[in-house]
Short mmCIF file of N, CA and C in Angstrom, two decimals:
data_model
loop_
_atom_site.label_atom_id
_atom_site.label_comp_id
_atom_site.label_asym_id
_atom_site.label_seq_id
_atom_site.Cartn_x
_atom_site.Cartn_y
_atom_site.Cartn_z
N MET A 21 -57.33 24.41 16.03
CA MET A 21 -57.56 24.82 17.40
C MET A 21 -58.68 23.98 18.00
N LYS A 22 -58.84 24.07 19.30
CA LYS A 22 -59.83 23.24 20.00
C LYS A 22 -61.25 23.47 19.50
N ASN A 23 -61.58 24.69 19.05
CA ASN A 23 -62.94 24.97 18.61
C ASN A 23 -63.17 24.57 17.15
N GLY A 24 -62.16 24.00 16.49
CA GLY A 24 -62.31 23.54 15.11
C GLY A 24 -62.07 24.62 14.07
N GLU A 25 -61.89 25.85 14.50
CA GLU A 25 -61.62 26.96 13.59
C GLU A 25 -60.11 27.12 13.38
N THR A 26 -59.73 27.81 12.31
CA THR A 26 -58.31 28.10 12.08
C THR A 26 -57.87 29.22 13.01
N VAL A 27 -56.57 29.37 13.15
CA VAL A 27 -56.02 30.46 13.97
C VAL A 27 -56.47 31.80 13.38
N GLU A 28 -56.39 31.91 12.05
CA GLU A 28 -56.79 33.16 11.40
C GLU A 28 -58.25 33.51 11.69
N ASP A 29 -59.15 32.53 11.61
CA ASP A 29 -60.56 32.77 11.90
C ASP A 29 -60.76 33.21 13.35
N ASN A 30 -60.04 32.60 14.27
CA ASN A 30 -60.14 32.98 15.68
C ASN A 30 -59.63 34.39 15.92
N VAL A 31 -58.54 34.77 15.25
CA VAL A 31 -58.00 36.13 15.40
C VAL A 31 -59.01 37.15 14.86
N VAL A 32 -59.57 36.89 13.67
CA VAL A 32 -60.56 37.80 13.08
C VAL A 32 -61.77 37.93 14.00
N SER A 33 -62.22 36.82 14.55
CA SER A 33 -63.36 36.83 15.47
C SER A 33 -63.05 37.65 16.72
N LEU A 34 -61.86 37.48 17.25
CA LEU A 34 -61.46 38.23 18.45
C LEU A 34 -61.32 39.73 18.17
N ILE A 35 -60.79 40.07 16.99
CA ILE A 35 -60.68 41.48 16.60
C ILE A 35 -62.07 42.10 16.53
N ALA A 36 -63.02 41.38 15.92
CA ALA A 36 -64.40 41.88 15.80
C ALA A 36 -65.04 42.04 17.17
N LYS A 37 -64.73 41.13 18.07
CA LYS A 37 -65.33 41.15 19.40
C LYS A 37 -64.82 42.30 20.25
N ILE A 38 -63.49 42.53 20.28
CA ILE A 38 -62.94 43.54 21.18
C ILE A 38 -62.56 44.86 20.48
N GLY A 39 -62.51 44.84 19.15
CA GLY A 39 -62.25 46.07 18.41
C GLY A 39 -60.81 46.56 18.48
N GLU A 40 -59.89 45.69 18.76
CA GLU A 40 -58.46 46.04 18.82
C GLU A 40 -57.69 45.25 17.77
N LYS A 41 -56.63 45.87 17.25
CA LYS A 41 -55.78 45.16 16.30
C LYS A 41 -54.98 44.10 17.06
N ILE A 42 -54.99 42.89 16.53
CA ILE A 42 -54.25 41.79 17.14
C ILE A 42 -53.36 41.16 16.08
N THR A 43 -52.10 40.98 16.43
CA THR A 43 -51.19 40.28 15.53
C THR A 43 -50.49 39.17 16.31
N ILE A 44 -50.16 38.12 15.60
CA ILE A 44 -49.44 37.01 16.22
C ILE A 44 -47.96 37.24 15.93
N GLY A 45 -47.19 37.44 16.99
CA GLY A 45 -45.77 37.73 16.85
C GLY A 45 -44.93 36.48 16.63
N LYS A 46 -45.10 35.49 17.44
CA LYS A 46 -44.31 34.26 17.36
C LYS A 46 -45.23 33.07 17.53
N ALA A 47 -44.91 32.02 16.82
CA ALA A 47 -45.62 30.76 16.98
C ALA A 47 -44.65 29.63 16.67
N LYS A 48 -44.86 28.49 17.27
CA LYS A 48 -43.97 27.35 17.05
C LYS A 48 -44.78 26.08 17.16
N THR A 49 -44.59 25.21 16.19
CA THR A 49 -45.20 23.88 16.23
C THR A 49 -44.07 22.89 16.38
N ILE A 50 -44.18 22.01 17.35
CA ILE A 50 -43.18 20.97 17.55
C ILE A 50 -43.84 19.63 17.24
N GLU A 51 -43.33 19.00 16.21
CA GLU A 51 -43.84 17.68 15.82
C GLU A 51 -42.66 16.74 15.63
N ASN A 52 -42.35 15.99 16.64
CA ASN A 52 -41.28 15.00 16.58
C ASN A 52 -41.88 13.65 16.96
N SER A 53 -41.69 12.65 16.13
CA SER A 53 -42.21 11.34 16.48
C SER A 53 -41.31 10.71 17.54
N GLY A 54 -41.91 9.96 18.43
CA GLY A 54 -41.15 9.30 19.49
C GLY A 54 -40.69 10.24 20.59
N THR A 55 -41.40 11.35 20.77
CA THR A 55 -41.02 12.30 21.81
C THR A 55 -42.15 12.53 22.79
N VAL A 56 -41.77 13.05 23.94
CA VAL A 56 -42.73 13.46 24.96
C VAL A 56 -42.60 14.97 25.06
N ASN A 57 -43.69 15.68 24.83
CA ASN A 57 -43.65 17.14 24.90
C ASN A 57 -44.20 17.60 26.24
N ASN A 58 -43.50 18.57 26.83
CA ASN A 58 -43.91 19.15 28.11
C ASN A 58 -43.98 20.66 27.93
N HIS A 59 -44.85 21.28 28.68
CA HIS A 59 -44.92 22.73 28.61
C HIS A 59 -45.02 23.33 30.01
N TYR A 60 -44.72 24.61 30.06
CA TYR A 60 -44.83 25.36 31.31
C TYR A 60 -45.32 26.76 30.97
N LEU A 61 -46.31 27.22 31.68
CA LEU A 61 -46.84 28.57 31.51
C LEU A 61 -46.53 29.37 32.77
N HIS A 62 -45.88 30.51 32.60
CA HIS A 62 -45.51 31.35 33.74
C HIS A 62 -46.33 32.63 33.67
N THR A 63 -46.76 33.13 34.80
CA THR A 63 -47.61 34.31 34.91
C THR A 63 -48.87 34.10 34.06
N VAL A 64 -49.65 33.11 34.44
CA VAL A 64 -50.88 32.79 33.72
C VAL A 64 -51.89 33.91 33.90
N VAL A 65 -52.42 34.38 32.77
CA VAL A 65 -53.41 35.46 32.77
C VAL A 65 -54.82 34.86 32.77
N LYS A 66 -55.01 33.84 31.93
CA LYS A 66 -56.29 33.16 31.78
C LYS A 66 -55.97 31.76 31.30
N ASP A 67 -56.96 30.88 31.21
CA ASP A 67 -56.72 29.51 30.77
C ASP A 67 -55.83 29.46 29.54
N ASN A 68 -54.70 28.76 29.66
CA ASN A 68 -53.73 28.57 28.57
C ASN A 68 -53.20 29.87 27.96
N ILE A 69 -53.28 30.96 28.69
CA ILE A 69 -52.72 32.24 28.22
C ILE A 69 -51.79 32.74 29.32
N SER A 70 -50.54 32.99 28.93
CA SER A 70 -49.57 33.46 29.92
C SER A 70 -48.63 34.46 29.28
N LYS A 71 -47.85 35.12 30.11
CA LYS A 71 -46.88 36.08 29.61
C LYS A 71 -45.59 35.41 29.16
N LEU A 72 -45.36 34.18 29.62
CA LEU A 72 -44.17 33.43 29.26
C LEU A 72 -44.56 31.96 29.13
N ALA A 73 -44.17 31.34 28.01
CA ALA A 73 -44.50 29.93 27.79
C ALA A 73 -43.26 29.20 27.28
N VAL A 74 -43.13 27.96 27.71
CA VAL A 74 -42.01 27.12 27.28
C VAL A 74 -42.56 25.76 26.88
N ILE A 75 -42.02 25.22 25.79
CA ILE A 75 -42.33 23.85 25.41
C ILE A 75 -41.02 23.11 25.18
N VAL A 76 -40.96 21.88 25.67
CA VAL A 76 -39.76 21.06 25.58
C VAL A 76 -40.14 19.71 24.97
N SER A 77 -39.34 19.26 24.04
CA SER A 77 -39.55 17.96 23.42
C SER A 77 -38.43 17.02 23.85
N LEU A 78 -38.80 15.96 24.57
CA LEU A 78 -37.83 14.97 25.05
C LEU A 78 -37.98 13.70 24.23
N GLU A 79 -36.87 13.24 23.68
CA GLU A 79 -36.89 12.01 22.89
C GLU A 79 -36.62 10.83 23.81
N THR A 80 -37.61 9.95 23.93
CA THR A 80 -37.47 8.76 24.77
C THR A 80 -38.66 7.83 24.53
N LYS A 81 -38.43 6.55 24.78
CA LYS A 81 -39.54 5.58 24.73
C LYS A 81 -40.17 5.43 26.12
N ASP A 82 -39.47 5.94 27.13
CA ASP A 82 -39.92 5.87 28.52
C ASP A 82 -41.02 6.91 28.75
N ASN A 83 -42.13 6.49 29.28
CA ASN A 83 -43.23 7.43 29.56
C ASN A 83 -43.54 7.46 31.05
N SER A 84 -42.49 7.28 31.87
CA SER A 84 -42.67 7.21 33.32
C SER A 84 -42.90 8.59 33.94
N ASP A 85 -43.28 8.57 35.20
CA ASP A 85 -43.46 9.82 35.94
C ASP A 85 -42.15 10.58 36.06
N ALA A 86 -41.02 9.87 36.11
CA ALA A 86 -39.71 10.52 36.21
C ALA A 86 -39.45 11.39 34.98
N VAL A 87 -39.82 10.90 33.82
CA VAL A 87 -39.64 11.68 32.58
C VAL A 87 -40.58 12.87 32.57
N LYS A 88 -41.83 12.65 32.96
CA LYS A 88 -42.80 13.75 32.99
C LYS A 88 -42.37 14.83 33.99
N ASN A 89 -41.90 14.42 35.15
CA ASN A 89 -41.44 15.36 36.18
C ASN A 89 -40.22 16.13 35.68
N PHE A 90 -39.27 15.42 35.06
CA PHE A 90 -38.09 16.08 34.52
C PHE A 90 -38.49 17.08 33.43
N GLY A 91 -39.42 16.70 32.58
CA GLY A 91 -39.88 17.60 31.52
C GLY A 91 -40.47 18.88 32.10
N LYS A 92 -41.25 18.75 33.15
CA LYS A 92 -41.84 19.93 33.81
C LYS A 92 -40.75 20.80 34.44
N GLN A 93 -39.81 20.16 35.16
CA GLN A 93 -38.72 20.91 35.78
C GLN A 93 -37.83 21.58 34.73
N LEU A 94 -37.56 20.88 33.64
CA LEU A 94 -36.73 21.44 32.57
C LEU A 94 -37.43 22.64 31.94
N SER A 95 -38.73 22.55 31.75
CA SER A 95 -39.50 23.68 31.21
C SER A 95 -39.39 24.89 32.13
N MET A 96 -39.50 24.67 33.42
CA MET A 96 -39.37 25.77 34.39
C MET A 96 -37.95 26.33 34.37
N HIS A 97 -36.96 25.45 34.24
CA HIS A 97 -35.56 25.88 34.16
C HIS A 97 -35.37 26.80 32.95
N ILE A 98 -35.90 26.42 31.81
CA ILE A 98 -35.77 27.21 30.58
C ILE A 98 -36.46 28.57 30.75
N ALA A 99 -37.62 28.57 31.39
CA ALA A 99 -38.33 29.83 31.64
C ALA A 99 -37.46 30.78 32.48
N ALA A 100 -36.78 30.23 33.48
CA ALA A 100 -35.97 31.05 34.38
C ALA A 100 -34.62 31.44 33.77
N SER A 101 -33.98 30.52 33.04
CA SER A 101 -32.60 30.72 32.59
C SER A 101 -32.46 31.25 31.17
N ASN A 102 -33.50 31.18 30.39
CA ASN A 102 -33.52 31.70 29.02
C ASN A 102 -32.31 31.30 28.17
N PRO A 103 -32.07 30.00 27.99
CA PRO A 103 -30.95 29.59 27.14
C PRO A 103 -31.18 29.99 25.68
N LEU A 104 -30.09 30.24 24.96
CA LEU A 104 -30.20 30.63 23.56
C LEU A 104 -30.24 29.42 22.63
N ALA A 105 -29.67 28.30 23.06
CA ALA A 105 -29.61 27.10 22.22
C ALA A 105 -29.39 25.88 23.10
N LEU A 106 -29.56 24.70 22.50
CA LEU A 106 -29.35 23.45 23.22
C LEU A 106 -27.87 23.26 23.56
N THR A 107 -27.00 23.50 22.60
CA THR A 107 -25.55 23.40 22.81
C THR A 107 -24.87 24.67 22.31
N SER A 108 -23.64 24.90 22.74
CA SER A 108 -22.95 26.15 22.37
C SER A 108 -22.72 26.29 20.87
N ASP A 109 -22.53 25.17 20.16
CA ASP A 109 -22.31 25.26 18.72
C ASP A 109 -23.59 25.63 17.96
N LEU A 110 -24.74 25.61 18.62
CA LEU A 110 -26.00 25.99 17.97
C LEU A 110 -26.41 27.44 18.25
N ILE A 111 -25.61 28.16 19.05
CA ILE A 111 -25.91 29.58 19.31
C ILE A 111 -25.68 30.34 18.00
N ASN A 112 -26.61 31.19 17.66
CA ASN A 112 -26.54 32.00 16.44
C ASN A 112 -25.22 32.78 16.40
N GLN A 113 -24.52 32.69 15.29
CA GLN A 113 -23.20 33.33 15.15
C GLN A 113 -23.27 34.85 15.34
N SER A 114 -24.36 35.47 14.92
CA SER A 114 -24.48 36.92 15.08
C SER A 114 -24.53 37.31 16.56
N VAL A 115 -25.13 36.46 17.39
CA VAL A 115 -25.18 36.71 18.84
C VAL A 115 -23.77 36.60 19.43
N ILE A 116 -23.03 35.59 19.00
CA ILE A 116 -21.65 35.40 19.48
C ILE A 116 -20.78 36.58 19.04
N ASP A 117 -20.93 37.02 17.79
CA ASP A 117 -20.15 38.15 17.28
C ASP A 117 -20.44 39.42 18.06
N LYS A 118 -21.71 39.66 18.36
CA LYS A 118 -22.10 40.85 19.12
C LYS A 118 -21.49 40.82 20.53
N GLU A 119 -21.56 39.66 21.17
CA GLU A 119 -20.97 39.51 22.51
C GLU A 119 -19.46 39.71 22.46
N GLN A 120 -18.83 39.17 21.41
CA GLN A 120 -17.37 39.32 21.25
C GLN A 120 -17.00 40.80 21.12
N GLU A 121 -17.80 41.56 20.37
CA GLU A 121 -17.57 43.00 20.22
C GLU A 121 -17.64 43.70 21.57
N LEU A 122 -18.65 43.35 22.36
CA LEU A 122 -18.82 43.97 23.68
C LEU A 122 -17.63 43.65 24.60
N VAL A 123 -17.20 42.40 24.59
CA VAL A 123 -16.06 41.97 25.41
C VAL A 123 -14.79 42.68 24.96
N THR A 124 -14.57 42.74 23.65
CA THR A 124 -13.37 43.39 23.10
C THR A 124 -13.35 44.87 23.49
N GLU A 125 -14.48 45.54 23.36
CA GLU A 125 -14.57 46.96 23.70
C GLU A 125 -14.30 47.18 25.19
N GLU A 126 -14.87 46.32 26.02
CA GLU A 126 -14.67 46.42 27.47
C GLU A 126 -13.19 46.27 27.82
N LEU A 127 -12.52 45.31 27.17
CA LEU A 127 -11.11 45.07 27.48
C LEU A 127 -10.20 46.15 26.91
N LYS A 128 -10.57 46.76 25.81
CA LYS A 128 -9.79 47.87 25.25
C LYS A 128 -9.73 49.01 26.26
N ASN A 129 -10.89 49.26 26.88
CA ASN A 129 -10.99 50.37 27.82
C ASN A 129 -10.36 50.05 29.18
N SER A 130 -9.98 48.78 29.40
CA SER A 130 -9.41 48.41 30.70
C SER A 130 -7.92 48.72 30.81
N GLY A 131 -7.27 48.89 29.67
CA GLY A 131 -5.84 49.21 29.69
C GLY A 131 -4.93 48.01 29.93
N LYS A 132 -5.44 46.80 29.81
CA LYS A 132 -4.63 45.59 30.02
C LYS A 132 -3.78 45.33 28.78
N PRO A 133 -2.63 44.68 28.96
CA PRO A 133 -1.80 44.31 27.80
C PRO A 133 -2.58 43.39 26.85
N GLU A 134 -2.28 43.48 25.55
CA GLU A 134 -3.04 42.76 24.52
C GLU A 134 -3.06 41.25 24.75
N GLU A 135 -1.93 40.68 25.15
CA GLU A 135 -1.84 39.23 25.36
C GLU A 135 -2.78 38.78 26.49
N ILE A 136 -2.79 39.52 27.57
CA ILE A 136 -3.67 39.20 28.70
C ILE A 136 -5.13 39.44 28.31
N ALA A 137 -5.39 40.51 27.56
CA ALA A 137 -6.75 40.82 27.11
C ALA A 137 -7.31 39.70 26.25
N LYS A 138 -6.48 39.08 25.40
CA LYS A 138 -6.93 37.97 24.55
C LYS A 138 -7.34 36.77 25.40
N LYS A 139 -6.54 36.47 26.43
CA LYS A 139 -6.86 35.34 27.31
C LYS A 139 -8.16 35.61 28.08
N ILE A 140 -8.31 36.82 28.57
CA ILE A 140 -9.53 37.20 29.30
C ILE A 140 -10.74 37.11 28.35
N SER A 141 -10.57 37.59 27.13
CA SER A 141 -11.63 37.56 26.13
C SER A 141 -12.07 36.12 25.85
N LEU A 142 -11.11 35.23 25.68
CA LEU A 142 -11.41 33.82 25.42
C LEU A 142 -12.19 33.22 26.59
N GLY A 143 -11.76 33.51 27.81
CA GLY A 143 -12.45 33.02 29.00
C GLY A 143 -13.87 33.55 29.11
N LYS A 144 -14.04 34.84 28.82
CA LYS A 144 -15.37 35.45 28.89
C LYS A 144 -16.31 34.86 27.84
N MET A 145 -15.78 34.60 26.65
CA MET A 145 -16.62 34.03 25.58
C MET A 145 -17.00 32.58 25.91
N ASN A 146 -16.06 31.82 26.48
CA ASN A 146 -16.39 30.45 26.89
C ASN A 146 -17.46 30.45 27.97
N LYS A 147 -17.36 31.38 28.90
CA LYS A 147 -18.36 31.49 29.97
C LYS A 147 -19.72 31.89 29.38
N PHE A 148 -19.72 32.83 28.43
CA PHE A 148 -20.96 33.26 27.78
C PHE A 148 -21.64 32.07 27.11
N LYS A 149 -20.87 31.27 26.37
CA LYS A 149 -21.43 30.10 25.67
C LYS A 149 -21.96 29.08 26.66
N GLU A 150 -21.22 28.85 27.74
CA GLU A 150 -21.65 27.89 28.76
C GLU A 150 -22.95 28.32 29.43
N GLU A 151 -23.06 29.60 29.75
CA GLU A 151 -24.23 30.11 30.45
C GLU A 151 -25.46 30.22 29.57
N ASN A 152 -25.26 30.21 28.25
CA ASN A 152 -26.38 30.38 27.32
C ASN A 152 -26.71 29.14 26.51
N SER A 153 -26.06 28.02 26.83
CA SER A 153 -26.35 26.73 26.20
C SER A 153 -27.07 25.87 27.23
N LEU A 154 -28.24 25.37 26.88
CA LEU A 154 -29.07 24.65 27.85
C LEU A 154 -28.32 23.53 28.56
N LEU A 155 -27.64 22.67 27.82
CA LEU A 155 -27.01 21.50 28.44
C LEU A 155 -25.88 21.85 29.41
N THR A 156 -25.24 23.00 29.23
CA THR A 156 -24.12 23.37 30.11
C THR A 156 -24.50 24.42 31.15
N GLN A 157 -25.78 24.80 31.19
CA GLN A 157 -26.22 25.75 32.20
C GLN A 157 -26.28 25.07 33.57
N ALA A 158 -26.09 25.89 34.60
CA ALA A 158 -26.28 25.39 35.97
C ALA A 158 -27.76 25.09 36.16
N TRP A 159 -28.08 23.91 36.68
CA TRP A 159 -29.47 23.50 36.91
C TRP A 159 -30.08 24.38 37.98
N VAL A 160 -31.18 25.02 37.70
CA VAL A 160 -31.79 25.98 38.61
C VAL A 160 -32.09 25.38 39.97
N MET A 161 -32.51 24.12 40.01
CA MET A 161 -32.89 23.49 41.27
C MET A 161 -31.71 22.97 42.06
N GLU A 162 -30.56 22.79 41.41
CA GLU A 162 -29.31 22.38 42.06
C GLU A 162 -28.16 23.04 41.32
N PRO A 163 -27.86 24.30 41.62
CA PRO A 163 -26.89 25.08 40.84
C PRO A 163 -25.47 24.51 40.73
N LYS A 164 -25.10 23.57 41.59
CA LYS A 164 -23.76 22.98 41.49
C LYS A 164 -23.68 21.96 40.35
N LYS A 165 -24.84 21.57 39.82
CA LYS A 165 -24.90 20.60 38.72
C LYS A 165 -25.34 21.29 37.44
N LYS A 166 -24.95 20.71 36.32
CA LYS A 166 -25.35 21.21 35.01
C LYS A 166 -26.56 20.40 34.53
N VAL A 167 -27.29 20.95 33.57
CA VAL A 167 -28.46 20.26 33.03
C VAL A 167 -28.06 18.89 32.50
N GLN A 168 -26.93 18.81 31.80
CA GLN A 168 -26.50 17.52 31.25
C GLN A 168 -26.22 16.49 32.35
N ASP A 169 -25.78 16.94 33.52
CA ASP A 169 -25.55 16.03 34.66
C ASP A 169 -26.89 15.46 35.16
N ILE A 170 -27.91 16.30 35.20
CA ILE A 170 -29.23 15.87 35.66
C ILE A 170 -29.79 14.83 34.69
N VAL A 171 -29.60 15.05 33.39
CA VAL A 171 -30.07 14.08 32.38
C VAL A 171 -29.39 12.73 32.62
N LYS A 172 -28.07 12.75 32.87
CA LYS A 172 -27.33 11.50 33.12
C LYS A 172 -27.81 10.82 34.40
N GLU A 173 -28.08 11.60 35.44
CA GLU A 173 -28.52 11.06 36.73
C GLU A 173 -29.87 10.34 36.64
N LEU A 174 -30.68 10.71 35.67
CA LEU A 174 -31.99 10.06 35.52
C LEU A 174 -31.84 8.60 35.08
N SER A 175 -30.68 8.26 34.52
CA SER A 175 -30.37 6.89 34.09
C SER A 175 -31.41 6.31 33.13
N ILE A 176 -31.86 7.13 32.21
CA ILE A 176 -32.78 6.67 31.17
C ILE A 176 -31.96 6.68 29.88
N ALA A 177 -31.60 5.49 29.43
CA ALA A 177 -30.61 5.34 28.35
C ALA A 177 -30.94 6.13 27.09
N ASP A 178 -32.21 6.16 26.66
CA ASP A 178 -32.53 6.81 25.39
C ASP A 178 -33.05 8.24 25.55
N LEU A 179 -32.93 8.83 26.73
CA LEU A 179 -33.44 10.19 26.97
C LEU A 179 -32.53 11.25 26.37
N LYS A 180 -33.11 12.07 25.48
CA LYS A 180 -32.39 13.20 24.88
C LYS A 180 -33.32 14.39 24.83
N ILE A 181 -32.76 15.57 25.04
CA ILE A 181 -33.54 16.78 24.86
C ILE A 181 -33.48 17.08 23.37
N LYS A 182 -34.60 16.95 22.70
CA LYS A 182 -34.66 17.10 21.24
C LYS A 182 -34.67 18.57 20.85
N GLU A 183 -35.59 19.34 21.45
CA GLU A 183 -35.66 20.77 21.17
C GLU A 183 -36.49 21.46 22.24
N PHE A 184 -36.39 22.79 22.26
CA PHE A 184 -37.20 23.58 23.18
C PHE A 184 -37.51 24.91 22.52
N TYR A 185 -38.54 25.55 23.02
CA TYR A 185 -38.90 26.87 22.51
C TYR A 185 -39.48 27.68 23.66
N ARG A 186 -39.05 28.92 23.74
CA ARG A 186 -39.48 29.83 24.82
C ARG A 186 -40.07 31.08 24.17
N ILE A 187 -41.27 31.42 24.55
CA ILE A 187 -41.93 32.62 24.02
C ILE A 187 -42.31 33.52 25.18
N LYS A 188 -41.95 34.80 25.05
CA LYS A 188 -42.31 35.78 26.09
C LYS A 188 -42.96 36.97 25.39
N ILE A 189 -44.04 37.44 25.96
CA ILE A 189 -44.71 38.61 25.38
C ILE A 189 -43.73 39.78 25.39
N GLY A 190 -43.65 40.46 24.26
CA GLY A 190 -42.77 41.62 24.15
C GLY A 190 -41.39 41.31 23.59
N GLU A 191 -41.07 40.05 23.38
CA GLU A 191 -39.75 39.71 22.82
C GLU A 191 -39.88 39.40 21.35
#
């Protein structure tokens, strides 16, 4: 940490100071060589403390203002859209299974014929995956375009979204 102490020492010190139990729920370290990391803090409470934080790692050799601006906008997009994964094939299978159960139950109660219900189910699952995968989400700043379209429009040959992480208090 900036003060040279470990996270554990800082937590113990803070507990002693305020007299409240403090636990760290989630933490993430992103260490990718050849990447540019960007972050966004939403609902800032105090210096570098917020209720929602996003970090994005962009793989590129380009260190231009366009990349930095895109990284900031992408971080804000992730904060607003809460994607589950970079691509649909990376969405946790248990999440997909749970959504499939909900869709199946909804369609059972609709009284539609089984053949039509299967087609509707397939469409709903494809839409769920599209809406929850970062690259196929509608870009918050231009909803008619997808995130992957914005990446292409930047015309930076080696630009790739390597990874992202979103942390919200209470999740």
